[in-house]
Amino acid sequence: MQVDETARPSDLKIWRSAAVEILRKNDRGGYTVPTDHLYPFQWNWDSAFCAMGIATFDIDRAWAELESLYLGQWSNGLLPHIVFHDVVDSYYPGPEVWGANHSPQTSGISQPPVTATSARFILDRAKGDERSEARAAALYPKILALHDWWARERDPDGTGLVGVLHPWESGADNSPVWDGPLNGTPATQTVFNRRDVALVDATMRPRQWEYERYIYLVELYRSLGWDGPRMWAQTPFKVADVGLNAILMRDEHDLRFLATRFGTEAERRRLSARAAQRQKGLETLWDAKAGAYYSRDLVSGEPIPIASHAGFLPLWGGLDSPDRVARLAAELRRWLDLCQFGAPTMAPDSPEFDQRRYWRGPVWAIVNWMIGDGLARHGVDDLAQRLRDDTRRLMEQAGFCEYYDPLTGEGLGGGVFSWTAAVGLAWALA
Ligand code: GLC
């Protein structure tokens, strides 16, 4: 079903105002929480997406979002996945569990890097405004330091592929892709009290089995003093996630754009060399027989032959192979034909598919945007439009939820979700 835009202009306006309202409500003064209660702090990639949505109505506030996020940056360049600006006890694990030495308090791992993409997006909309140029120029070295951190600490052997050391670092917390690597990860012995399942139906959240391993990894890294090389050497969980690597590639591309405005010649050269290396690295994750990108377990060295939404994200990162684009598009069409609303995070006919459980099946607006944008950049316009229409229909039927059931369209997880509203403003309802 396609939405007829011309017939419903006023509805679109109403939905856009509702999205603005959510972003205003979730504004805690210079930073946006993903949603009230369930996620009461500033999350890394959520904020980068929020800033793009906010830029559609308030450029100043959009810059403030990125600036407040970078208050959490460590001196080694790491941009943590959570910045705990305020003390709130509705979330576990809080700052005391992470034990990171930073003010404001933060977690100790990162998340998919989207801040260069976000800064470029805001800059585009600021249309040469001088204050925006100055704010982008001030952010540029910080984003560069983040990218240097990824290269140094998460790809110490210079392979062109970075590894995530925690499922949370991928942004797709309980993807079935992590099941194998988590099997080799011990469970924590600590008894802990999850707050998420008190707020959201447990069938929509990661299982206890996964949480025990999530916490084990946090405790292990804390015991290693958050020292990158020691973590890299000692962790049982180390994965070259195709999703994160693709997102990193796109962010690095956008960082190179920023470097042409605010950087030095040496930095531009360094970024160009790294882009070429990243492209090569990503291509090693392509399985020609399956026609799919798979993540790789860096502990065993083996590919993880499970196809998730992440396998389509190289479209967002940028592909130079028309054949791969065509094969990815064909597979995505197959997935979409199996559901009412795309794109599911797992193929509906795969054994791991679970239509309500977080990253094991449900549709996420940010994922649709990344895949849709990637398809449009590679000229697959009809499929890009189909994803955009599906996203809009979901928003109109269920509101701006955290994620959605691909078979029924039901809204799941946290309600009134910031990055979903932001994707509405920047893309689906634009
Ligand atoms: C969950 C998601 C993650 C997101 C966070 C806040 O942990 O898996 O991607 O950043 O919630 O919305």
Short mmCIF file of C-alpha atoms and ligand atoms in Angstrom, two decimals:
data_model
loop_
_atom_site.label_atom_id
_atom_site.label_comp_id
_atom_site.label_asym_id
_atom_site.label_seq_id
_atom_site.Cartn_x
_atom_site.Cartn_y
_atom_site.Cartn_z
CA MET A 1 0.00 0.00 0.00
CA GLN A 2 1.37 3.44 -0.95
CA VAL A 3 0.49 6.60 0.94
CA ASP A 4 -1.04 9.22 -1.34
CA GLU A 5 0.82 12.37 -0.23
CA THR A 6 -1.28 14.86 -2.14
CA ALA A 7 -4.50 13.66 -0.54
CA ARG A 8 -3.34 14.16 3.02
CA PRO A 9 -1.14 17.22 3.37
CA SER A 10 -2.79 18.34 6.60
CA ASP A 11 -2.29 14.92 8.20
CA LEU A 12 1.38 15.10 7.43
CA LYS A 13 1.52 18.49 9.07
CA ILE A 14 -0.18 17.15 12.16
CA TRP A 15 2.22 14.22 12.37
CA ARG A 16 5.20 16.50 11.93
CA SER A 17 4.00 18.72 14.77
CA ALA A 18 3.54 15.64 16.93
CA ALA A 19 7.14 14.66 16.20
CA VAL A 20 8.41 18.12 17.15
CA GLU A 21 6.37 17.91 20.34
CA ILE A 22 8.08 14.61 21.29
CA LEU A 23 11.54 16.03 20.74
CA ARG A 24 10.64 19.05 22.87
CA LYS A 25 9.19 16.87 25.63
CA ASN A 26 12.25 14.63 25.72
CA ASP A 27 14.58 17.66 25.85
CA ARG A 28 16.27 17.76 29.25
CA GLY A 29 17.95 21.11 28.61
CA GLY A 30 20.58 20.83 25.88
CA TYR A 31 20.31 17.09 25.44
CA THR A 32 17.50 14.71 24.46
CA VAL A 33 16.67 11.47 26.24
CA PRO A 34 15.61 8.59 23.96
CA THR A 35 12.38 8.30 25.96
CA ASP A 36 11.25 9.04 29.49
CA HIS A 37 11.98 6.45 32.29
CA LEU A 38 13.27 3.57 30.13
CA TYR A 39 16.30 5.56 28.86
CA PRO A 40 16.73 8.62 31.10
CA PHE A 41 20.19 9.79 29.88
CA GLN A 42 21.86 10.86 26.65
CA TRP A 43 22.60 8.03 24.23
CA ASN A 44 25.28 8.42 21.58
CA TRP A 45 23.73 7.51 18.24
CA ASP A 46 20.22 8.41 19.39
CA SER A 47 21.44 11.97 19.89
CA ALA A 48 23.13 12.10 16.50
CA PHE A 49 19.83 11.12 14.86
CA CYS A 50 17.84 13.45 17.12
CA ALA A 51 20.08 16.34 16.09
CA MET A 52 19.15 15.74 12.45
CA GLY A 53 15.44 15.79 13.29
CA ILE A 54 15.84 18.89 15.46
CA ALA A 55 17.73 20.63 12.63
CA THR A 56 14.48 20.67 10.64
CA PHE A 57 13.05 23.22 13.08
CA ASP A 58 15.83 24.60 15.34
CA ILE A 59 19.42 24.74 14.06
CA ASP A 60 20.87 26.14 17.30
CA ARG A 61 19.35 23.41 19.39
CA ALA A 62 20.56 20.78 16.90
CA TRP A 63 24.18 21.88 17.41
CA ALA A 64 23.64 21.89 21.18
CA GLU A 65 22.64 18.22 20.98
CA LEU A 66 25.98 17.22 19.46
CA GLU A 67 27.92 19.55 21.75
CA SER A 68 26.35 18.09 24.90
CA LEU A 69 27.08 14.58 23.64
CA TYR A 70 30.74 15.46 23.15
CA LEU A 71 30.95 16.63 26.78
CA GLY A 72 31.15 12.90 27.45
CA GLN A 73 34.16 12.33 25.16
CA TRP A 74 37.19 10.79 26.86
CA SER A 75 40.69 12.17 26.44
CA ASN A 76 41.58 9.15 24.24
CA GLY A 77 38.78 10.06 21.79
CA LEU A 78 36.16 7.49 22.85
CA LEU A 79 32.62 8.84 22.60
CA PRO A 80 30.73 6.77 25.18
CA HIS A 81 27.40 5.18 24.40
CA ILE A 82 25.74 6.85 27.41
CA VAL A 83 26.40 10.22 29.07
CA PHE A 84 24.84 10.25 32.54
CA HIS A 85 24.18 13.98 32.84
CA ASP A 86 21.74 13.49 35.71
CA VAL A 87 21.31 11.04 38.54
CA VAL A 88 18.21 8.91 37.89
CA ASP A 89 17.68 5.40 39.22
CA SER A 90 15.25 4.01 36.62
CA TYR A 91 18.09 2.51 34.54
CA TYR A 92 20.49 -0.41 35.05
CA PRO A 93 23.51 -0.48 34.67
CA GLY A 94 24.07 3.04 35.98
CA PRO A 95 27.40 4.92 36.36
CA GLU A 96 28.52 2.99 39.45
CA VAL A 97 28.46 -0.28 37.49
CA TRP A 98 30.57 1.19 34.68
CA GLY A 99 33.07 2.77 37.07
CA ALA A 100 34.44 5.06 34.35
CA ASN A 101 36.55 7.98 35.44
CA HIS A 102 35.00 10.95 33.66
CA SER A 103 32.93 13.99 34.40
CA PRO A 104 30.11 14.03 33.38
CA GLN A 105 29.83 10.34 34.18
CA THR A 106 29.67 7.99 31.22
CA SER A 107 29.60 4.35 30.17
CA GLY A 108 32.86 2.86 28.87
CA ILE A 109 31.97 1.59 25.39
CA SER A 110 30.86 3.40 22.24
CA GLN A 111 28.06 3.06 19.67
CA PRO A 112 27.74 3.33 15.87
CA PRO A 113 29.32 6.67 14.89
CA VAL A 114 26.86 9.02 13.22
CA THR A 115 28.04 12.42 14.45
CA ALA A 116 29.91 13.47 11.29
CA THR A 117 26.87 12.52 9.21
CA SER A 118 24.73 14.47 11.63
CA ALA A 119 27.00 17.55 11.61
CA ARG A 120 27.00 17.53 7.81
CA PHE A 121 23.21 17.28 7.76
CA ILE A 122 22.83 20.26 10.12
CA LEU A 123 25.41 22.28 8.21
CA ASP A 124 23.52 21.66 4.96
CA ARG A 125 20.34 23.01 6.49
CA ALA A 126 22.11 25.98 8.05
CA LYS A 127 22.84 27.26 4.54
CA GLY A 128 26.10 29.05 5.17
CA ASP A 129 25.10 30.65 8.46
CA GLU A 130 28.33 31.81 10.16
CA ARG A 131 27.53 30.63 13.65
CA SER A 132 26.85 27.17 12.30
CA GLU A 133 30.16 27.16 10.45
CA ALA A 134 31.93 28.03 13.70
CA ARG A 135 30.13 25.34 15.66
CA ALA A 136 30.88 22.72 13.01
CA ALA A 137 34.52 23.82 12.96
CA ALA A 138 34.70 23.37 16.75
CA LEU A 139 33.18 19.89 16.56
CA TYR A 140 35.36 18.71 13.69
CA PRO A 141 38.54 17.88 15.70
CA LYS A 142 36.46 16.03 18.28
CA ILE A 143 34.83 13.86 15.63
CA LEU A 144 38.24 13.27 14.09
CA ALA A 145 39.53 12.15 17.50
CA LEU A 146 36.62 9.71 17.74
CA HIS A 147 37.47 8.20 14.35
CA ASP A 148 41.12 7.94 15.34
CA TRP A 149 40.00 6.14 18.48
CA TRP A 150 38.02 3.59 16.42
CA ALA A 151 41.05 2.99 14.22
CA ARG A 152 43.55 2.76 17.06
CA GLU A 153 41.61 0.89 19.76
CA ARG A 154 39.16 -1.20 17.76
CA ASP A 155 41.38 -2.10 14.80
CA PRO A 156 44.85 -2.30 16.34
CA ASP A 157 46.13 -4.53 13.52
CA GLY A 158 45.05 -2.08 10.80
CA THR A 159 42.78 -4.53 8.94
CA GLY A 160 40.28 -1.87 7.85
CA LEU A 161 37.57 -3.53 9.98
CA VAL A 162 36.82 -2.42 13.53
CA GLY A 163 35.58 -4.82 16.20
CA VAL A 164 32.86 -4.22 18.77
CA LEU A 165 33.65 -5.48 22.26
CA HIS A 166 30.08 -5.52 23.54
CA PRO A 167 26.73 -6.20 21.82
CA TRP A 168 25.59 -2.75 23.02
CA GLU A 169 28.45 -1.20 21.07
CA SER A 170 26.77 -2.36 17.83
CA GLY A 171 23.54 -0.56 18.71
CA ALA A 172 21.61 -3.77 17.90
CA ASP A 173 21.78 -5.18 21.41
CA ASN A 174 20.24 -8.65 21.13
CA SER A 175 20.65 -9.39 17.43
CA PRO A 176 20.80 -13.16 16.76
CA VAL A 177 24.20 -12.45 15.20
CA TRP A 178 25.63 -12.22 18.75
CA ASP A 179 24.19 -15.54 19.96
CA GLY A 180 27.27 -17.54 18.94
CA PRO A 181 29.87 -15.11 20.35
CA LEU A 182 27.81 -14.75 23.55
CA ASN A 183 27.81 -18.53 23.94
CA GLY A 184 31.53 -18.24 24.54
CA THR A 185 31.04 -15.41 27.06
CA PRO A 186 30.57 -16.30 30.75
CA ALA A 187 27.58 -15.07 32.74
CA THR A 188 28.13 -12.60 35.57
CA GLN A 189 27.93 -13.93 39.11
CA THR A 190 26.50 -10.60 40.27
CA VAL A 191 22.82 -10.56 41.19
CA PHE A 192 21.30 -7.50 39.55
CA ASN A 193 17.96 -5.87 39.18
CA ARG A 194 16.96 -5.04 35.61
CA ARG A 195 14.73 -1.99 35.42
CA ASP A 196 13.77 -2.38 31.73
CA VAL A 197 11.45 -5.35 32.24
CA ALA A 198 9.53 -3.44 34.90
CA LEU A 199 8.78 -0.78 32.29
CA VAL A 200 8.29 -2.82 29.09
CA ASP A 201 6.78 -6.27 28.44
CA ALA A 202 9.62 -8.81 28.83
CA THR A 203 8.74 -10.52 25.51
CA MET A 204 9.85 -7.32 23.74
CA ARG A 205 13.22 -7.08 25.52
CA PRO A 206 16.50 -9.06 25.53
CA ARG A 207 16.40 -12.26 27.57
CA GLN A 208 18.01 -12.69 31.00
CA TRP A 209 20.60 -15.04 29.43
CA GLU A 210 21.89 -12.14 27.34
CA TYR A 211 21.80 -9.62 30.18
CA GLU A 212 23.99 -11.85 32.37
CA ARG A 213 26.61 -11.79 29.62
CA TYR A 214 26.21 -8.05 28.95
CA ILE A 215 26.98 -7.38 32.60
CA TYR A 216 29.87 -9.86 32.67
CA LEU A 217 31.56 -7.90 29.88
CA VAL A 218 31.04 -4.56 31.64
CA GLU A 219 32.55 -5.97 34.84
CA LEU A 220 35.48 -7.49 32.95
CA TYR A 221 36.36 -4.19 31.25
CA ARG A 222 35.92 -2.24 34.47
CA SER A 223 38.38 -4.65 36.14
CA LEU A 224 40.82 -3.89 33.28
CA GLY A 225 40.52 -0.17 34.01
CA TRP A 226 38.88 0.45 30.59
CA ASP A 227 42.32 0.04 29.05
CA GLY A 228 41.77 -0.47 25.29
CA PRO A 229 44.68 -2.80 24.46
CA ARG A 230 44.03 -5.01 27.50
CA MET A 231 40.33 -5.19 26.65
CA TRP A 232 41.13 -6.11 23.05
CA ALA A 233 43.52 -8.84 24.17
CA GLN A 234 41.40 -10.37 26.93
CA THR A 235 37.80 -10.17 25.80
CA PRO A 236 35.81 -13.28 24.88
CA PHE A 237 33.49 -11.07 22.75
CA LYS A 238 35.01 -9.38 19.71
CA VAL A 239 33.04 -9.06 16.48
CA ALA A 240 33.54 -7.19 13.20
CA ASP A 241 29.91 -6.13 12.91
CA VAL A 242 29.04 -5.38 9.30
CA GLY A 243 26.48 -2.78 10.45
CA LEU A 244 28.89 -0.80 12.56
CA ASN A 245 31.63 -0.96 9.94
CA ALA A 246 29.23 0.30 7.25
CA ILE A 247 28.00 3.14 9.45
CA LEU A 248 31.58 4.03 10.34
CA MET A 249 32.42 4.16 6.64
CA ARG A 250 29.60 6.60 5.94
CA ASP A 251 30.52 8.73 8.94
CA GLU A 252 34.13 8.79 7.81
CA HIS A 253 33.02 9.85 4.36
CA ASP A 254 31.07 12.73 5.92
CA LEU A 255 34.05 13.53 8.13
CA ARG A 256 36.16 13.87 4.99
CA PHE A 257 33.61 16.37 3.75
CA LEU A 258 34.01 18.33 7.01
CA ALA A 259 37.79 18.07 6.62
CA THR A 260 37.59 19.84 3.26
CA ARG A 261 36.09 22.81 5.12
CA PHE A 262 37.80 22.71 8.50
CA GLY A 263 40.75 20.32 8.32
CA THR A 264 44.35 20.35 7.18
CA GLU A 265 45.76 18.81 4.01
CA ALA A 266 47.47 16.12 6.11
CA GLU A 267 44.17 15.19 7.76
CA ARG A 268 42.41 14.96 4.41
CA ARG A 269 45.11 12.65 3.12
CA ARG A 270 44.92 10.50 6.24
CA LEU A 271 41.13 10.22 5.94
CA SER A 272 41.28 9.35 2.25
CA ALA A 273 43.77 6.57 2.90
CA ARG A 274 41.59 5.25 5.70
CA ALA A 275 38.45 5.35 3.55
CA ALA A 276 40.16 3.14 0.98
CA GLN A 277 41.25 0.76 3.72
CA ARG A 278 37.73 0.63 5.19
CA GLN A 279 36.21 -0.11 1.79
CA LYS A 280 38.61 -3.03 1.39
CA GLY A 281 37.89 -4.27 4.90
CA LEU A 282 34.14 -4.21 4.37
CA GLU A 283 34.46 -6.15 1.13
CA THR A 284 36.06 -9.04 3.04
CA LEU A 285 32.69 -9.51 4.79
CA TRP A 286 30.90 -10.21 1.49
CA ASP A 287 29.93 -13.84 0.94
CA ALA A 288 29.60 -14.15 -2.83
CA LYS A 289 27.85 -17.52 -2.69
CA ALA A 290 25.17 -16.34 -0.28
CA GLY A 291 24.99 -12.88 -1.85
CA ALA A 292 25.12 -11.37 1.64
CA TYR A 293 27.34 -9.42 4.00
CA TYR A 294 28.07 -11.32 7.21
CA SER A 295 29.73 -10.13 10.40
CA ARG A 296 32.88 -11.94 11.53
CA ASP A 297 33.72 -13.33 14.95
CA LEU A 298 37.20 -11.94 15.59
CA VAL A 299 37.86 -14.43 18.41
CA SER A 300 37.40 -17.52 16.20
CA GLY A 301 38.17 -15.67 12.94
CA GLU A 302 35.05 -17.22 11.39
CA PRO A 303 32.17 -15.49 9.59
CA ILE A 304 28.81 -15.55 11.36
CA PRO A 305 26.46 -16.71 8.58
CA ILE A 306 23.31 -15.09 9.92
CA ALA A 307 21.67 -12.42 7.76
CA SER A 308 20.24 -9.47 9.68
CA HIS A 309 19.27 -5.92 8.69
CA ALA A 310 22.94 -5.01 9.23
CA GLY A 311 23.84 -6.79 5.99
CA PHE A 312 21.97 -4.08 4.05
CA LEU A 313 23.78 -1.19 5.74
CA PRO A 314 26.75 -1.22 3.32
CA LEU A 315 24.26 0.59 1.06
CA TRP A 316 24.32 3.46 3.56
CA GLY A 317 28.11 3.21 3.83
CA GLY A 318 28.57 3.33 0.06
CA LEU A 319 29.14 0.45 -2.39
CA ASP A 320 31.01 0.57 -5.65
CA SER A 321 29.59 -2.68 -7.04
CA PRO A 322 26.31 -2.54 -9.01
CA ASP A 323 26.11 -6.32 -8.80
CA ARG A 324 26.14 -6.28 -5.00
CA VAL A 325 23.58 -3.50 -4.92
CA ALA A 326 21.29 -5.56 -7.17
CA ARG A 327 21.68 -8.68 -5.05
CA LEU A 328 21.03 -6.82 -1.81
CA ALA A 329 17.98 -5.11 -3.30
CA ALA A 330 16.56 -8.44 -4.52
CA GLU A 331 16.98 -10.02 -1.10
CA LEU A 332 15.40 -7.04 0.63
CA ARG A 333 12.40 -7.24 -1.72
CA ARG A 334 12.02 -10.87 -0.70
CA TRP A 335 12.03 -9.90 3.00
CA LEU A 336 9.51 -7.11 2.42
CA ASP A 337 7.16 -9.43 0.54
CA LEU A 338 7.03 -11.61 3.64
CA CYS A 339 5.71 -8.87 5.93
CA GLN A 340 3.16 -6.07 6.13
CA PHE A 341 5.72 -3.45 7.09
CA GLY A 342 9.43 -3.43 6.34
CA ALA A 343 12.20 -3.62 6.96
CA PRO A 344 12.32 -6.35 9.59
CA THR A 345 15.64 -6.76 11.41
CA MET A 346 15.65 -10.48 10.56
CA ALA A 347 14.19 -12.29 7.55
CA PRO A 348 10.66 -13.37 8.53
CA ASP A 349 11.36 -16.90 7.29
CA SER A 350 14.60 -17.31 9.27
CA PRO A 351 14.60 -19.57 12.36
CA GLU A 352 15.74 -16.68 14.58
CA PHE A 353 12.91 -14.33 13.58
CA ASP A 354 10.90 -13.10 16.58
CA GLN A 355 8.44 -10.43 15.53
CA ARG A 356 8.24 -8.60 18.89
CA ARG A 357 11.66 -9.03 20.45
CA TYR A 358 13.76 -5.92 19.95
CA TRP A 359 16.52 -6.56 17.37
CA ARG A 360 15.36 -10.08 16.47
CA GLY A 361 12.65 -9.10 14.00
CA PRO A 362 10.96 -5.73 14.65
CA VAL A 363 11.19 -2.71 12.36
CA TRP A 364 13.23 0.30 13.54
CA ALA A 365 12.76 3.72 11.91
CA ILE A 366 16.47 4.60 11.96
CA VAL A 367 17.31 1.37 10.17
CA ASN A 368 14.70 2.09 7.51
CA TRP A 369 16.17 5.53 6.99
CA MET A 370 19.71 4.23 6.62
CA ILE A 371 18.72 1.47 4.20
CA GLY A 372 16.28 3.74 2.33
CA ASP A 373 18.86 6.50 1.97
CA GLY A 374 21.42 3.95 0.82
CA LEU A 375 19.06 2.53 -1.79
CA ALA A 376 18.25 6.02 -3.10
CA ARG A 377 21.97 6.86 -3.33
CA HIS A 378 22.46 3.74 -5.41
CA GLY A 379 19.49 4.51 -7.66
CA VAL A 380 17.06 1.87 -6.33
CA ASP A 381 14.35 4.49 -5.96
CA ASP A 382 11.22 2.34 -5.89
CA LEU A 383 12.49 0.25 -2.99
CA ALA A 384 13.69 3.36 -1.15
CA GLN A 385 10.21 4.81 -1.56
CA ARG A 386 8.60 1.60 -0.36
CA LEU A 387 10.61 1.73 2.87
CA ARG A 388 9.76 5.37 3.35
CA ASP A 389 6.05 4.69 2.83
CA ASP A 390 6.14 1.77 5.26
CA THR A 391 7.84 3.96 7.87
CA ARG A 392 5.25 6.66 7.44
CA ARG A 393 2.36 4.21 7.66
CA LEU A 394 3.79 2.78 10.87
CA MET A 395 4.13 6.23 12.39
CA GLU A 396 0.62 7.20 11.36
CA GLN A 397 -0.94 4.00 12.66
CA ALA A 398 0.99 3.43 15.84
CA GLY A 399 2.77 6.71 16.66
CA PHE A 400 6.49 7.28 17.19
CA CYS A 401 7.36 4.04 18.96
CA GLU A 402 10.75 2.54 19.70
CA TYR A 403 10.13 -0.28 17.18
CA TYR A 404 7.24 -2.03 15.42
CA ASP A 405 5.93 -5.51 14.69
CA PRO A 406 6.61 -6.14 10.97
CA LEU A 407 3.65 -8.52 10.65
CA THR A 408 0.96 -6.42 12.36
CA GLY A 409 2.34 -2.87 12.57
CA GLU A 410 1.82 -2.80 16.34
CA GLY A 411 4.04 -0.26 18.14
CA LEU A 412 6.45 -1.93 20.59
CA GLY A 413 8.93 -1.07 23.36
CA GLY A 414 9.05 2.48 24.63
CA GLY A 415 6.38 4.90 23.34
CA VAL A 416 7.05 8.53 22.27
CA PHE A 417 10.56 7.79 21.13
CA SER A 418 12.92 10.60 20.19
CA TRP A 419 14.91 9.14 17.31
CA THR A 420 11.76 7.75 15.71
CA ALA A 421 10.26 11.25 15.78
CA ALA A 422 13.53 12.63 14.39
CA VAL A 423 13.50 10.18 11.48
CA GLY A 424 9.92 11.24 10.80
CA LEU A 425 10.97 14.88 10.53
CA ALA A 426 14.18 14.36 8.61
CA TRP A 427 12.93 11.69 6.21
CA ALA A 428 9.69 9.72 6.47
CA LEU A 429 7.32 12.68 6.91
CA ALA A 430 9.50 15.26 5.20
C1 GLC B 1 18.73 0.25 23.01
C2 GLC B 1 19.08 0.14 21.53
C3 GLC B 1 20.18 1.11 21.20
C4 GLC B 1 19.73 2.52 21.59
C5 GLC B 1 19.26 2.58 23.04
C6 GLC B 1 18.58 3.90 23.38
O1 GLC B 1 19.79 -0.09 23.82
O2 GLC B 1 19.46 -1.16 21.21
O3 GLC B 1 20.52 1.05 19.85
O4 GLC B 1 20.75 3.42 21.39
O5 GLC B 1 18.32 1.56 23.29
O6 GLC B 1 17.51 4.15 22.53
#
